[in-house]
Coordinates of C-alpha atoms in Angstrom, one line a residue:
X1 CA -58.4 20.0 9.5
X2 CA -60.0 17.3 11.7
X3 CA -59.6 13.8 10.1
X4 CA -62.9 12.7 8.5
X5 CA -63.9 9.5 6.8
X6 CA -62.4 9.4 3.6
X7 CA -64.7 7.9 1.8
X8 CA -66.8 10.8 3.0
X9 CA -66.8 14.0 0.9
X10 CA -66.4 17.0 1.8
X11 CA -68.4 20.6 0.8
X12 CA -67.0 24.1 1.4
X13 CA -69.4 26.5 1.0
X14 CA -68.8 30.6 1.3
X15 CA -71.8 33.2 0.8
X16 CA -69.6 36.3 -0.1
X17 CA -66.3 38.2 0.2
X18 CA -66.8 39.6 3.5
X19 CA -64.0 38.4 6.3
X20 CA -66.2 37.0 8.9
X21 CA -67.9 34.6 6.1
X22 CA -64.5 34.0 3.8
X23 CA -61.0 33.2 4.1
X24 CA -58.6 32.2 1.6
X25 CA -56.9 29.9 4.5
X26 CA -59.9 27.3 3.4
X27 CA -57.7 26.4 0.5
X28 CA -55.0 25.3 2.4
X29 CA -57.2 22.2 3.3
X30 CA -57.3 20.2 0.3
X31 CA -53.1 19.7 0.6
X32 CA -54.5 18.2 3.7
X33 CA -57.1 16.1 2.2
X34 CA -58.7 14.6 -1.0
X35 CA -62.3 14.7 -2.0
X36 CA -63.1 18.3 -1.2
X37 CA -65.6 20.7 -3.2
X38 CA -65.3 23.8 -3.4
X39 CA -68.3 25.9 -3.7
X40 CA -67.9 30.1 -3.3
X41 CA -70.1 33.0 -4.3
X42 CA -69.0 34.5 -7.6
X43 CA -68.6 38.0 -5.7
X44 CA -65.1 36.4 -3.8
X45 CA -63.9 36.2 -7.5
X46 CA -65.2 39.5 -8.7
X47 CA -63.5 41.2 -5.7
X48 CA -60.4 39.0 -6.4
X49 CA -60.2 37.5 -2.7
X50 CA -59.5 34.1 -4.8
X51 CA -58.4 33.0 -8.4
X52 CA -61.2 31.0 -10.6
X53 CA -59.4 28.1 -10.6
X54 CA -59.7 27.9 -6.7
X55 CA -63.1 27.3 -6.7
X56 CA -65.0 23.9 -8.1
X57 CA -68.1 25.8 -8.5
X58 CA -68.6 29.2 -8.7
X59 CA -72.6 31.0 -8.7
X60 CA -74.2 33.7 -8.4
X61 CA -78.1 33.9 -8.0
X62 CA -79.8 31.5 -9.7
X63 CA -77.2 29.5 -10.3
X64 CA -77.7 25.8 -9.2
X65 CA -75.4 22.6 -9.1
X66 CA -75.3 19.2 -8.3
X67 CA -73.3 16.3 -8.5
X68 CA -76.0 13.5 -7.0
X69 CA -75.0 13.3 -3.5
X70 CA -75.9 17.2 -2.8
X71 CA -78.0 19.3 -4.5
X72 CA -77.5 23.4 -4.2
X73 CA -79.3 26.8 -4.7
X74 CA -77.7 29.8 -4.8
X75 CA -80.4 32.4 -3.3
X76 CA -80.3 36.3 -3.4
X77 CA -79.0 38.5 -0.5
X78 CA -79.6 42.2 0.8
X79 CA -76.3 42.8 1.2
X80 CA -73.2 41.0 -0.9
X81 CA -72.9 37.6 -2.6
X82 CA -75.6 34.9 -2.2
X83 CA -77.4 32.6 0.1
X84 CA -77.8 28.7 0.0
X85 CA -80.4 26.1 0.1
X86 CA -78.4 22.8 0.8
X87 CA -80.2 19.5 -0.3
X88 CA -78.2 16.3 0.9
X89 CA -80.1 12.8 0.1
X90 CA -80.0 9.6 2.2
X91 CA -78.2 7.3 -0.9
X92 CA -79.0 3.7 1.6
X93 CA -82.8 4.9 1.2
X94 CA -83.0 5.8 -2.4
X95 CA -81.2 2.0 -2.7
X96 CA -83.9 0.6 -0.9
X97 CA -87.1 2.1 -2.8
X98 CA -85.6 1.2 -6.2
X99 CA -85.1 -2.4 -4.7
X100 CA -88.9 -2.3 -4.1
X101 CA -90.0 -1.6 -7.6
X102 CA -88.6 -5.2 -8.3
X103 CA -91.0 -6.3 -5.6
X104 CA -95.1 -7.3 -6.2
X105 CA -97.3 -5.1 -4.9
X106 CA -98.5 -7.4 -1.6
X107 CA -95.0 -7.8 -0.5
X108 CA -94.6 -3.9 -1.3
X109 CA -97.6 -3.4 1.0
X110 CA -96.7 -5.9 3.7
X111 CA -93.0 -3.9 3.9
X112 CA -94.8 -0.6 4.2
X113 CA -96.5 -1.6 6.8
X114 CA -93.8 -2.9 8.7
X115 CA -91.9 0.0 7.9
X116 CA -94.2 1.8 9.7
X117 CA -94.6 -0.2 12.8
X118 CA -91.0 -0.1 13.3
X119 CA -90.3 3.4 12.9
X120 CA -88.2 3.1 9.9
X121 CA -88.1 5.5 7.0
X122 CA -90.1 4.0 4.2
X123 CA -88.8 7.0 1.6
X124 CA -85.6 8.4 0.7
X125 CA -84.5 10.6 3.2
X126 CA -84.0 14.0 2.3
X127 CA -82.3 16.8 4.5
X128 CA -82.2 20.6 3.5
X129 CA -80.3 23.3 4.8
X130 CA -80.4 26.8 4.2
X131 CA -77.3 29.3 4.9
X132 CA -78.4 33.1 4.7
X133 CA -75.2 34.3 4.3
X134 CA -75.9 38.3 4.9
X135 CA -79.5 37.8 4.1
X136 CA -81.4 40.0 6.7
X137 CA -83.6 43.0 7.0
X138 CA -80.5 45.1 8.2
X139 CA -82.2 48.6 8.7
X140 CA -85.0 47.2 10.7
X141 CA -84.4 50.0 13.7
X142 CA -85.4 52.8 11.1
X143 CA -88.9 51.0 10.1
X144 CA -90.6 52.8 12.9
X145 CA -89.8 56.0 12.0
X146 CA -89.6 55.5 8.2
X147 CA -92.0 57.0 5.6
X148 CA -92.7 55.5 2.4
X149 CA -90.7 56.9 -0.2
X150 CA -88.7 59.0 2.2
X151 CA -84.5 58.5 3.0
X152 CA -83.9 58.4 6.3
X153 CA -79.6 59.5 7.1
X154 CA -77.7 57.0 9.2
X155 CA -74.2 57.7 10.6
X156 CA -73.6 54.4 11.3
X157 CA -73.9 53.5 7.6
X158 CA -73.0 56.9 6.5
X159 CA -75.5 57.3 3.6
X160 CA -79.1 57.5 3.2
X161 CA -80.9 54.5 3.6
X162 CA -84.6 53.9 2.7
X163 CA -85.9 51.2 5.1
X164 CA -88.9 50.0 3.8
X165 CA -87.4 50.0 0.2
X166 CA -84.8 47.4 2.2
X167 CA -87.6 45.7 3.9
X168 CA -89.4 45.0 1.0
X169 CA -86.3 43.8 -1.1
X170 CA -85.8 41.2 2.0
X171 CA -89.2 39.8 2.0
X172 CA -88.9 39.2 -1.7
X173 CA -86.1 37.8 -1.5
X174 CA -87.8 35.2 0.9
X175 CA -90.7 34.6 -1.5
X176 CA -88.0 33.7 -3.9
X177 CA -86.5 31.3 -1.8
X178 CA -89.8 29.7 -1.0
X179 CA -90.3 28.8 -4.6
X180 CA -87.7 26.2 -4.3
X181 CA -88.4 25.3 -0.3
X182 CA -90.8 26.0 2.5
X183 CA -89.1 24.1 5.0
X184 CA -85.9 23.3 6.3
X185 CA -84.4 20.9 8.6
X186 CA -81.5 23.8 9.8
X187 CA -81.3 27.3 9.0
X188 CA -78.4 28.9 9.6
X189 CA -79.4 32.9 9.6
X190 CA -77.2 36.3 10.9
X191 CA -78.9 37.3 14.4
X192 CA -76.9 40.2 14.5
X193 CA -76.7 42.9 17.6
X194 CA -75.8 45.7 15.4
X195 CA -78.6 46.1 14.3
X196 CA -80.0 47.5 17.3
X197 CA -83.8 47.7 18.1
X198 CA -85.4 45.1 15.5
X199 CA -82.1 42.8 15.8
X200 CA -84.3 39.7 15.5
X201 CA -86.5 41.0 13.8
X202 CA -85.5 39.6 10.5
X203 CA -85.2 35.8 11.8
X204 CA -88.7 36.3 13.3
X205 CA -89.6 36.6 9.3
X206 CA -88.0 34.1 7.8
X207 CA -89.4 31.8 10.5
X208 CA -93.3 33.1 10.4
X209 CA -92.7 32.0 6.5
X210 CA -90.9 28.5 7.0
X211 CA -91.2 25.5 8.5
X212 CA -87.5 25.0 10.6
X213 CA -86.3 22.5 12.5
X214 CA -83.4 23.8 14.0
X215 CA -82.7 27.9 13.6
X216 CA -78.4 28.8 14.3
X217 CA -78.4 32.3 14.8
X218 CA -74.7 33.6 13.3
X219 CA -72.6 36.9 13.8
X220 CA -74.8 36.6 17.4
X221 CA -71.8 36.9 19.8
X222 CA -68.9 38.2 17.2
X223 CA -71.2 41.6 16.5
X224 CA -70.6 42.2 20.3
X225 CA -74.5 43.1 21.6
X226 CA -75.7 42.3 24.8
X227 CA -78.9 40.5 25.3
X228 CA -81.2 41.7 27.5
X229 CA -82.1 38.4 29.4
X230 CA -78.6 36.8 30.6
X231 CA -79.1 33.2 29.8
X232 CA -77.2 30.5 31.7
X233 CA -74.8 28.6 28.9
X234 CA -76.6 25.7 26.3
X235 CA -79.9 27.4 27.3
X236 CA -82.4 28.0 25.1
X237 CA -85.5 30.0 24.0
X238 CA -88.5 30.0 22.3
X239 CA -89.5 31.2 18.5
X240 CA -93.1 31.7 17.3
X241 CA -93.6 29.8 14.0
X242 CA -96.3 29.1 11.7
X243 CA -96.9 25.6 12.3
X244 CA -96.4 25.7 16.2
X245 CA -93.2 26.7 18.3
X246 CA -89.7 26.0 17.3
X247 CA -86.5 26.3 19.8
X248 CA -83.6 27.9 19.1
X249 CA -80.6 26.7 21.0
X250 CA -77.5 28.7 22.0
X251 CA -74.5 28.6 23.8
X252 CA -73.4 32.3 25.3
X253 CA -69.6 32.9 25.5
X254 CA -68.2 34.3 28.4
X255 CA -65.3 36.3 28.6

């Protein structure tokens, strides 16, 4: 593990049992280190990838926990485990605006307005992140064909899928998430080739219903789809949003 601050804790979070998002190996890091938190998806448990006293915190959806410094939300998924919303606070800031409760209200005023004028941060800072985990509207290559109330058969899945059924579970699951947040500073969501015609479809959801500062597209070279458009490396491209345009930048691997 890469030496950090000590004074500076440290947060492991995992959405679900699957490989690519969970590996007992992360518990091998705190005979490196003190201070670390564990925080895993109840479903690693139930599937016995870990024992309960591994984990700090364990939760399923709906289930929330803080200890002051973070804040967390476990959100619902359309495939296994959960999702996060990840709310860190700016502790120097919160310091500062109890510090000006003290203060009259003229000198209160005058400090706002330099505040202002300089640029600084006048509240408490507040950054949230959200982690999708395998939160996605997976069968979106079927919707075209699909029929409500009618299974369509896919090999690739082996079973009979209904994908408006799936499409409508994922866009409640969203309007769940928004009653807790409508923004978020960076989102961290799968963009996942797989998926085939409609891959981004999904993310181009989630962002026509959020506010996002930065979008990180996982599983996007691991699922082993080629884009389209070959993109030199660290470029980036353009998402429609619903407060204006938001980029998304990437980094292709080659090899």
């Amino acid at each position: 593990m890469k030496r950090r601050r000590k004074d500076k804790p440290i947060y492991v979070f995992s959405s679900h049992f699957h490989e690519d998002h969970f590996n007992s190996a992360i518990f091998e890091w705190k005979k490196q280190r003190e201070g670390i938190t564990y925080i895993l998806s109840k479903d690693i448990y139930k599937h016995r990838r870990a024992n309960k006293e591994d984990a700090d915190v364990w939760l399923a959806k709906g289930g929330t926990w803080s200890d002051g410094t973070i804040s967390v939300w476990a959100l619902g998924s359309t495939d296994s485990g959960v999702s996060w919303i990840v709310e860190t606070e700016d502790k120097a800031a919160i310091k500062r605006e109890q510090s000006q409760a003290c203060l009259d209200s003229a000198e209160r005023e005058r400090q706002r307005v330099g505040e202002q004028s300089s640029g600084m941060q006048a509240r408490p800072e507040v950054k949230r992140i959200f982690h999708a985990g395998d939160l996605n509207n997976w069968y979106a290559r079927f919707l075209p064909e699909a029929k409500p109330g009618e299974t369509i058969y896919s090999e690739e899945f082996d079973e009979d899928i209904d994908p408006i059924a799936h499409e409508k579970q994922y866009l409640g699951e969203l309007k769940d998430i928004r009653k807790i947040n409508d923004s978020f500073d960076v989102v961290m969501f799968p963009i996942d080739g797989l998926i085939g015609n409609g891959y981004t479809l999904g993310g181009r959801q989630f962002i026509e219903r959020f506010k996002v500062g930065l979008f990180v597209p996982m599983h996007f070279v691991a699922s082993g789809f080629e884009v389209t458009e070959q993109r030199e490396p660290s470029s980036s491209f353009e998402w429609p949003s619903c407060d204006g345009t938001r980029r998304l930048a990437y980094e292709r691997v080659h090899g």
